[in-house]
Short mmCIF file of C-alpha atoms in Angstrom, two decimals:
data_model
loop_
_atom_site.label_atom_id
_atom_site.label_comp_id
_atom_site.label_asym_id
_atom_site.label_seq_id
_atom_site.Cartn_x
_atom_site.Cartn_y
_atom_site.Cartn_z
CA MET A 11 -21.92 56.09 -22.14
CA SER A 12 -20.86 58.81 -24.54
CA LYS A 13 -19.88 58.43 -27.34
CA GLN A 14 -16.15 59.66 -26.79
CA LYS A 15 -16.19 57.20 -24.19
CA THR A 16 -17.36 54.38 -26.16
CA THR A 17 -14.76 55.30 -28.44
CA ILE A 18 -11.91 54.93 -25.92
CA LEU A 19 -13.25 51.80 -24.26
CA ARG A 20 -13.34 49.99 -28.10
CA ILE A 21 -9.71 50.98 -28.29
CA ILE A 22 -8.37 49.70 -25.18
CA LEU A 23 -10.25 46.35 -25.67
CA LEU A 24 -8.89 46.24 -29.19
CA VAL A 25 -5.67 46.78 -27.82
CA ALA A 26 -5.62 44.21 -25.00
CA THR A 27 -6.66 41.96 -27.41
CA VAL A 28 -3.72 42.57 -29.80
CA ILE A 29 -1.29 42.10 -26.52
CA SER A 30 -3.33 38.57 -25.73
CA LEU A 31 -2.53 37.42 -28.81
CA TYR A 32 0.73 38.25 -28.51
CA PHE A 33 1.71 36.10 -25.99
CA VAL A 34 -0.64 33.13 -27.47
CA PRO A 35 1.75 30.94 -29.43
CA TRP A 36 0.74 31.77 -33.31
CA LEU A 37 0.12 27.81 -33.52
CA LEU A 38 -2.26 27.53 -31.41
CA VAL A 39 -3.99 30.72 -33.06
CA LYS A 40 -4.01 28.70 -36.54
CA ALA A 41 -5.23 25.60 -35.26
CA TRP A 42 -8.10 26.94 -33.98
CA VAL A 43 -9.39 29.50 -37.02
CA LEU A 44 -8.33 27.37 -39.82
CA PRO A 45 -11.59 25.94 -42.05
CA LEU A 46 -13.28 22.55 -39.78
CA PRO A 47 -12.43 19.75 -42.49
CA ASN A 48 -15.18 18.10 -43.63
CA THR A 49 -13.66 14.74 -42.30
CA VAL A 50 -12.32 13.58 -38.68
CA GLN A 51 -9.53 12.03 -40.94
CA GLU A 52 -8.70 15.10 -42.63
CA GLN A 53 -8.56 16.97 -39.27
CA VAL A 54 -6.26 14.12 -37.92
CA ASP A 55 -4.04 14.68 -41.23
CA GLN A 56 -3.83 18.69 -40.34
CA ALA A 57 -2.41 18.01 -36.99
CA ILE A 58 0.57 16.37 -38.40
CA ASP A 59 0.79 19.08 -40.09
CA HIS A 60 0.63 20.82 -36.60
CA GLY A 61 3.78 18.90 -35.31
CA PHE A 62 2.44 15.93 -33.93
CA ASP A 63 4.19 12.78 -34.44
CA GLY A 64 1.71 10.37 -34.94
CA VAL A 65 -2.40 10.89 -34.02
CA ILE A 66 -4.91 7.97 -33.38
CA VAL A 67 -8.62 9.02 -33.02
CA TYR A 68 -11.39 6.29 -32.17
CA VAL A 69 -15.10 7.17 -32.98
CA ASP A 70 -17.75 4.84 -31.79
CA GLN A 71 -21.45 6.24 -32.26
CA ALA A 72 -24.18 4.68 -31.40
CA ASN A 73 -25.53 2.22 -34.09
CA LYS A 74 -22.40 2.39 -35.99
CA GLN A 75 -19.32 0.59 -36.61
CA PRO A 76 -16.17 1.77 -35.05
CA GLN A 77 -13.94 4.12 -36.74
CA PHE A 78 -10.15 4.40 -36.75
CA HIS A 79 -8.49 7.71 -37.76
CA THR A 80 -4.42 7.50 -38.02
CA ALA A 81 -1.95 9.77 -39.18
CA GLY A 82 1.77 10.02 -38.57
CA TRP A 83 4.45 7.81 -37.43
CA HIS A 84 4.09 4.78 -34.65
CA ASN A 85 8.17 4.93 -34.75
CA ARG A 86 9.55 8.09 -36.38
CA ASP A 87 13.03 6.63 -36.33
CA SER A 88 11.96 3.26 -38.28
CA LYS A 89 9.52 5.45 -40.60
CA ILE A 90 6.75 2.54 -39.48
CA PRO A 91 3.31 4.29 -40.14
CA THR A 92 0.68 4.97 -37.20
CA LYS A 93 -1.31 1.42 -36.68
CA PRO A 94 -4.63 1.89 -35.01
CA ASN A 95 -4.33 -0.77 -32.98
CA ALA A 96 -1.15 0.36 -31.17
CA LEU A 97 -0.43 0.20 -27.34
CA PHE A 98 0.01 3.77 -25.71
CA LYS A 99 0.61 4.88 -22.20
CA ILE A 100 -2.50 6.13 -21.01
CA ALA A 101 -1.42 7.99 -18.00
CA SER A 102 -4.24 9.34 -15.60
CA ILE A 103 -7.13 7.72 -17.91
CA GLY A 104 -6.25 5.23 -16.03
CA LYS A 105 -7.91 6.74 -12.77
CA LEU A 106 -11.18 5.93 -14.09
CA TYR A 107 -10.41 2.05 -13.87
CA ASP A 108 -8.88 2.55 -10.28
CA ALA A 109 -11.95 4.50 -9.29
CA VAL A 110 -14.17 1.61 -10.89
CA ALA A 111 -12.26 -0.60 -8.61
CA VAL A 112 -12.76 1.47 -5.47
CA THR A 113 -16.42 1.49 -6.42
CA LYS A 114 -16.41 -2.67 -6.52
CA LEU A 115 -14.59 -2.77 -2.85
CA VAL A 116 -16.89 -0.41 -1.55
CA SER A 117 -19.94 -2.11 -2.74
CA THR A 118 -18.96 -5.69 -1.47
CA GLY A 119 -17.91 -3.59 1.83
CA LYS A 120 -13.93 -4.29 1.78
CA LEU A 121 -13.50 -0.36 1.54
CA SER A 122 -15.47 2.56 2.92
CA LEU A 123 -15.55 5.92 1.44
CA ASN A 124 -16.08 7.59 5.26
CA LYS A 125 -12.88 5.37 6.41
CA THR A 126 -9.69 7.56 6.63
CA ILE A 127 -5.82 7.18 5.23
CA ALA A 128 -4.97 6.37 9.29
CA ASP A 129 -7.67 3.58 8.94
CA TYR A 130 -6.35 1.75 6.57
CA LEU A 131 -2.69 2.96 6.29
CA PRO A 132 -2.01 3.49 10.01
CA ASN A 133 2.19 4.48 9.35
CA LEU A 134 1.39 7.24 7.37
CA VAL A 135 -0.29 9.40 10.33
CA SER A 136 3.00 10.44 11.25
CA LYS A 137 3.91 11.05 7.81
CA ILE A 138 0.87 12.69 6.17
CA GLU A 139 -0.79 15.71 7.65
CA ASN A 140 -4.31 15.30 8.40
CA ALA A 141 -4.51 11.55 7.69
CA ASP A 142 -6.88 11.17 10.67
CA LYS A 143 -9.42 13.23 8.36
CA ILE A 144 -8.73 12.44 4.71
CA THR A 145 -11.11 10.46 3.81
CA LEU A 146 -11.31 7.59 0.61
CA ARG A 147 -14.05 9.57 -0.85
CA MET A 148 -11.44 12.99 -0.55
CA LEU A 149 -8.89 10.95 -2.14
CA ILE A 150 -10.70 9.90 -5.32
CA GLN A 151 -12.24 13.24 -5.52
CA HIS A 152 -9.09 15.19 -5.77
CA ARG A 153 -10.10 17.10 -2.35
CA SER A 154 -7.16 15.63 0.35
CA GLY A 155 -5.15 18.96 0.52
CA ILE A 156 -2.10 16.46 0.16
CA PRO A 157 1.17 17.73 -2.05
CA ASN A 158 1.51 16.39 -5.36
CA PHE A 159 4.66 14.29 -5.93
CA THR A 160 4.63 14.73 -9.38
CA ASP A 161 5.20 18.73 -8.95
CA THR A 162 8.32 17.77 -7.51
CA PRO A 163 10.78 19.87 -9.24
CA ASN A 164 12.10 17.79 -12.21
CA PHE A 165 10.03 15.25 -11.35
CA TRP A 166 9.94 14.01 -15.02
CA GLY A 167 13.57 14.33 -15.68
CA ASN A 168 14.05 11.51 -13.38
CA PRO A 169 10.75 9.81 -12.36
CA THR A 170 10.16 7.52 -9.51
CA LYS A 171 9.77 3.97 -9.74
CA THR A 172 8.15 3.27 -6.77
CA TYR A 173 5.23 3.51 -3.97
CA GLU A 174 8.05 4.34 -1.48
CA GLU A 175 10.48 6.44 -3.61
CA SER A 176 7.16 8.25 -4.88
CA LEU A 177 5.63 8.90 -1.61
CA ALA A 178 9.02 10.07 -0.34
CA LEU A 179 8.84 13.40 -2.02
CA ILE A 180 5.62 14.73 -0.22
CA VAL A 181 6.05 12.97 3.03
CA GLY A 182 6.32 15.53 6.07
CA LYS A 183 5.48 18.59 3.59
CA PRO A 184 2.32 20.62 4.98
CA ALA A 185 -0.98 20.33 3.30
CA ASN A 186 -2.23 22.61 0.82
CA PHE A 187 -5.34 23.12 2.02
CA LYS A 188 -7.67 21.54 4.76
CA PRO A 189 -9.59 18.19 3.77
CA ASN A 190 -12.48 18.50 1.88
CA ALA A 191 -11.71 22.57 1.63
CA ASP A 192 -10.65 22.98 -1.79
CA TYR A 193 -9.95 20.76 -4.88
CA GLU A 194 -6.61 20.36 -6.60
CA TYR A 195 -5.87 17.29 -9.19
CA CYS A 196 -3.31 15.14 -7.22
CA ASN A 197 -1.66 12.15 -8.28
CA THR A 198 -0.70 11.11 -4.57
CA ASN A 199 -4.26 10.61 -3.78
CA TYR A 200 -4.38 7.77 -6.76
CA LEU A 201 -1.15 6.50 -5.42
CA LEU A 202 -2.17 6.04 -1.79
CA LEU A 203 -5.83 4.39 -3.41
CA ASN A 204 -3.98 1.90 -5.03
CA LYS A 205 -1.71 0.89 -2.04
CA ILE A 206 -5.13 0.99 0.31
CA MET A 207 -6.58 -1.30 -2.13
CA ASP A 208 -3.34 -3.90 -2.79
CA GLY A 209 -4.01 -4.09 1.10
CA VAL A 210 -7.35 -5.19 1.57
CA LEU A 211 -7.12 -7.54 -1.37
CA GLY A 212 -3.64 -8.64 -0.11
CA TYR A 213 -2.52 -9.02 -3.90
CA ASP A 214 -1.75 -6.59 -6.41
CA ASN A 215 -5.07 -4.33 -7.29
CA PHE A 216 -4.44 -4.77 -11.20
CA GLN A 217 -5.55 -8.29 -10.84
CA PHE A 218 -8.43 -7.38 -9.63
CA VAL A 219 -8.97 -4.67 -12.30
CA ARG A 220 -8.45 -7.39 -14.67
CA GLU A 221 -10.45 -9.84 -13.31
CA GLU A 222 -13.16 -7.46 -12.71
CA ILE A 223 -13.07 -4.99 -15.32
CA LEU A 224 -10.84 -5.95 -18.35
CA ILE A 225 -12.24 -9.91 -18.30
CA PRO A 226 -15.92 -9.08 -18.63
CA LEU A 227 -15.48 -6.62 -21.58
CA ASN A 228 -13.09 -9.03 -23.41
CA LEU A 229 -10.59 -5.92 -22.85
CA ASN A 230 -7.50 -7.74 -24.48
CA ASN A 231 -5.53 -5.02 -25.19
CA THR A 232 -4.92 -3.37 -21.89
CA PHE A 233 -1.84 -4.18 -19.36
CA GLY A 234 -1.06 -2.72 -16.25
CA SER A 235 2.37 -2.05 -17.13
CA LEU A 236 5.40 -1.85 -19.73
CA ASN A 237 6.94 -5.36 -18.67
CA GLU A 238 3.37 -7.10 -19.55
CA VAL A 239 3.33 -5.82 -23.19
CA ASN A 240 5.99 -6.47 -26.61
CA ILE A 241 7.56 -3.18 -26.77
CA ASP A 242 7.21 -3.49 -30.49
CA ASP A 243 3.30 -2.93 -29.95
CA VAL A 244 4.24 0.39 -28.18
CA MET A 245 3.95 3.38 -29.93
CA SER A 246 6.57 5.92 -30.00
CA GLY A 247 6.52 8.81 -27.51
CA TYR A 248 8.42 12.26 -28.23
CA HIS A 249 9.23 15.16 -26.14
CA LEU A 250 10.24 18.21 -28.01
CA GLY A 251 13.90 19.36 -26.94
CA TYR A 252 14.81 15.82 -25.98
CA PRO A 253 16.12 13.64 -28.87
CA TYR A 254 15.09 9.91 -27.93
CA ASP A 255 11.97 8.09 -28.21
CA LEU A 256 10.27 7.48 -24.70
CA LYS A 257 8.47 4.39 -25.47
CA GLU A 258 10.87 2.50 -22.85
CA GLU A 259 9.68 4.65 -19.89
CA ASP A 260 7.62 2.59 -17.67
CA HIS A 261 4.50 4.87 -16.47
CA GLY A 262 2.00 2.24 -15.93
CA MET A 263 -1.27 1.21 -18.36
CA HIS A 264 -1.09 0.82 -21.65
CA ALA A 265 -4.07 -0.19 -23.78
CA THR A 266 -5.23 0.20 -27.20
CA ALA A 267 -7.71 3.51 -28.44
CA GLN A 268 -10.45 0.71 -29.24
CA ASP A 269 -10.06 -0.82 -25.83
CA ILE A 270 -10.50 2.36 -23.81
CA GLY A 271 -13.19 2.97 -25.85
CA ILE A 272 -15.17 -0.04 -25.12
CA PHE A 273 -14.22 0.57 -21.26
CA LEU A 274 -15.39 4.47 -21.77
CA ARG A 275 -18.86 3.26 -23.18
CA ALA A 276 -19.56 0.49 -20.67
CA LEU A 277 -18.58 3.09 -17.88
CA ASN A 278 -21.22 5.47 -19.22
CA ASP A 279 -24.02 3.02 -19.68
CA GLY A 280 -23.16 1.25 -16.56
CA SER A 281 -22.61 -2.22 -17.94
CA ILE A 282 -19.60 -2.56 -16.34
CA PHE A 283 -21.17 -2.06 -12.73
CA LYS A 284 -23.05 -4.80 -11.04
CA ALA A 285 -26.54 -4.14 -8.91
CA GLY A 286 -25.74 -0.79 -7.05
CA GLU A 287 -22.50 -0.04 -7.95
CA LYS A 288 -23.11 2.54 -10.40
CA GLU A 289 -24.91 4.65 -8.21
CA ILE A 290 -21.60 4.67 -5.64
CA TYR A 291 -19.52 5.63 -8.88
CA ASP A 292 -21.77 8.29 -9.92
CA ALA A 293 -21.53 10.05 -6.33
CA VAL A 294 -17.50 10.10 -6.30
CA TYR A 295 -16.44 10.74 -9.78
CA GLU A 296 -16.53 11.26 -13.14
CA ASN A 297 -16.99 9.45 -16.79
CA GLU A 298 -14.22 10.51 -18.51
CA HIS A 299 -10.38 11.75 -18.22
CA ALA A 300 -7.15 12.35 -19.99
CA GLY A 301 -3.77 11.85 -19.28
CA TRP A 302 -0.32 13.25 -19.84
CA VAL A 303 3.31 11.38 -19.36
CA PRO A 304 6.71 12.65 -21.54
CA GLY A 305 5.77 11.94 -25.21
CA TYR A 306 2.13 11.18 -24.62
CA GLN A 307 -1.45 12.99 -24.19
CA SER A 308 -4.05 10.97 -23.97
CA PHE A 309 -8.22 11.77 -24.21
CA ALA A 310 -11.07 10.13 -23.03
CA LYS A 311 -14.58 11.50 -23.53
CA TYR A 312 -18.38 10.47 -23.83
CA TYR A 313 -20.34 12.65 -25.55
CA LYS A 314 -23.89 12.46 -24.92
CA ASP A 315 -25.44 14.72 -26.81
CA ILE A 316 -24.12 12.82 -30.06
CA ASP A 317 -23.95 9.18 -28.14
CA ALA A 318 -20.56 9.03 -29.07
CA VAL A 319 -17.13 7.67 -27.75
CA VAL A 320 -14.06 9.18 -28.98
CA ILE A 321 -10.35 8.20 -27.76
CA GLN A 322 -7.14 10.57 -29.10
CA PHE A 323 -3.65 9.88 -28.51
CA TYR A 324 -1.23 12.35 -29.44
CA SER A 325 2.42 10.94 -29.40
CA THR A 326 4.25 14.52 -28.70
CA THR A 327 4.92 16.46 -25.52
CA ASP A 328 6.86 19.96 -24.80
CA GLU A 329 7.63 21.75 -21.43
CA LYS A 330 4.89 24.63 -22.03
CA LEU A 331 1.96 22.19 -22.66
CA TYR A 332 1.62 24.15 -26.03
CA ASN A 333 0.76 20.77 -27.62
CA TRP A 334 -1.70 19.81 -24.95
CA ASN A 335 -3.71 23.11 -25.71
CA LEU A 336 -3.43 22.30 -29.58
CA SER A 337 -4.93 18.72 -28.47
CA GLU A 338 -7.72 20.58 -26.81
CA ILE A 339 -8.46 22.49 -29.88
CA ILE A 340 -8.22 19.36 -32.31
CA ASN A 341 -10.33 17.54 -30.24
CA LYS A 342 -13.33 20.48 -29.71
CA ARG A 343 -13.14 20.41 -33.77
CA ILE A 344 -13.86 16.61 -34.21
CA TYR A 345 -16.30 16.66 -32.10
CA LYS A 346 -17.94 19.46 -34.10
CA ILE A 347 -17.13 17.32 -37.07
CA ILE A 348 -19.22 14.74 -36.14
CA SER A 349 -21.87 16.54 -34.85
CA LYS A 350 -22.37 18.00 -38.11
CA LYS A 351 -22.53 14.99 -39.72
CA ILE A 352 -25.58 13.56 -37.81
CA LYS A 353 -27.29 17.00 -38.45
#
């Protein structure tokens, strides 16, 4: 390539970079380029400076005492500081517990990964396209093609409260793709999995989760819904542009960061499983997860290279998910801080 062409190419790339930065919120750029703090606590304090109302970080490194790092407010209006043992709406992190429960039911023969929605919920054959072809394995792995009920316009402005209400949002809608032909994250998959588990158990599947996961791990601060907890123990959640505390909205599971950390450690080292179960689980689902509902962002991750479980709670969300992207930047920086201390 000639020198002139090389110069032109560099100018084009520079202009493209400048243009792309124009469309990236400067808050994200700032969070990315700031010097890396020396401690996790400094990074958590910095997150408050970026606009989060409250942050909780739990770190469980091998051969070390678990550490808690908090900043901001447990309740902004009452000026109550963040509490390390606060309950938090963990949203889709709950899918890990669902997947473990399904695994245990498959192991005992109560469920089959190869059976279909039609086998377990025959009344849905005329309501969900491909119900006779979508297997439990596809539901777990988000490969069903079923529309996502939480993608309904303005869903979070008036969220559904029951299985029937949620199902009604996608009944009769065409599939997004043929079963197992693609991947698309979809909350409807787990709505159906929970209904299927209820059916084969004959009782609410969270009781099964409690008996098979929570009690064996002594997880006394994990609950299935808001009505099981003391509301004062729940960390307040806030959504930009919405003036009210969102902690009284019920979106399923609530847990402390430490309880999730203990569960995630057991999930990754296999101690939550009985003989033969880990192989089933590892073949169908993942060992980390994140969650989002208005006012609450949660992250549960195991870093194998440093043998550390890190749980992160952020109590502020926004419509354009800038705070989600900001959280991910902060999470990576926390990992770097922990890694540097090991080295």
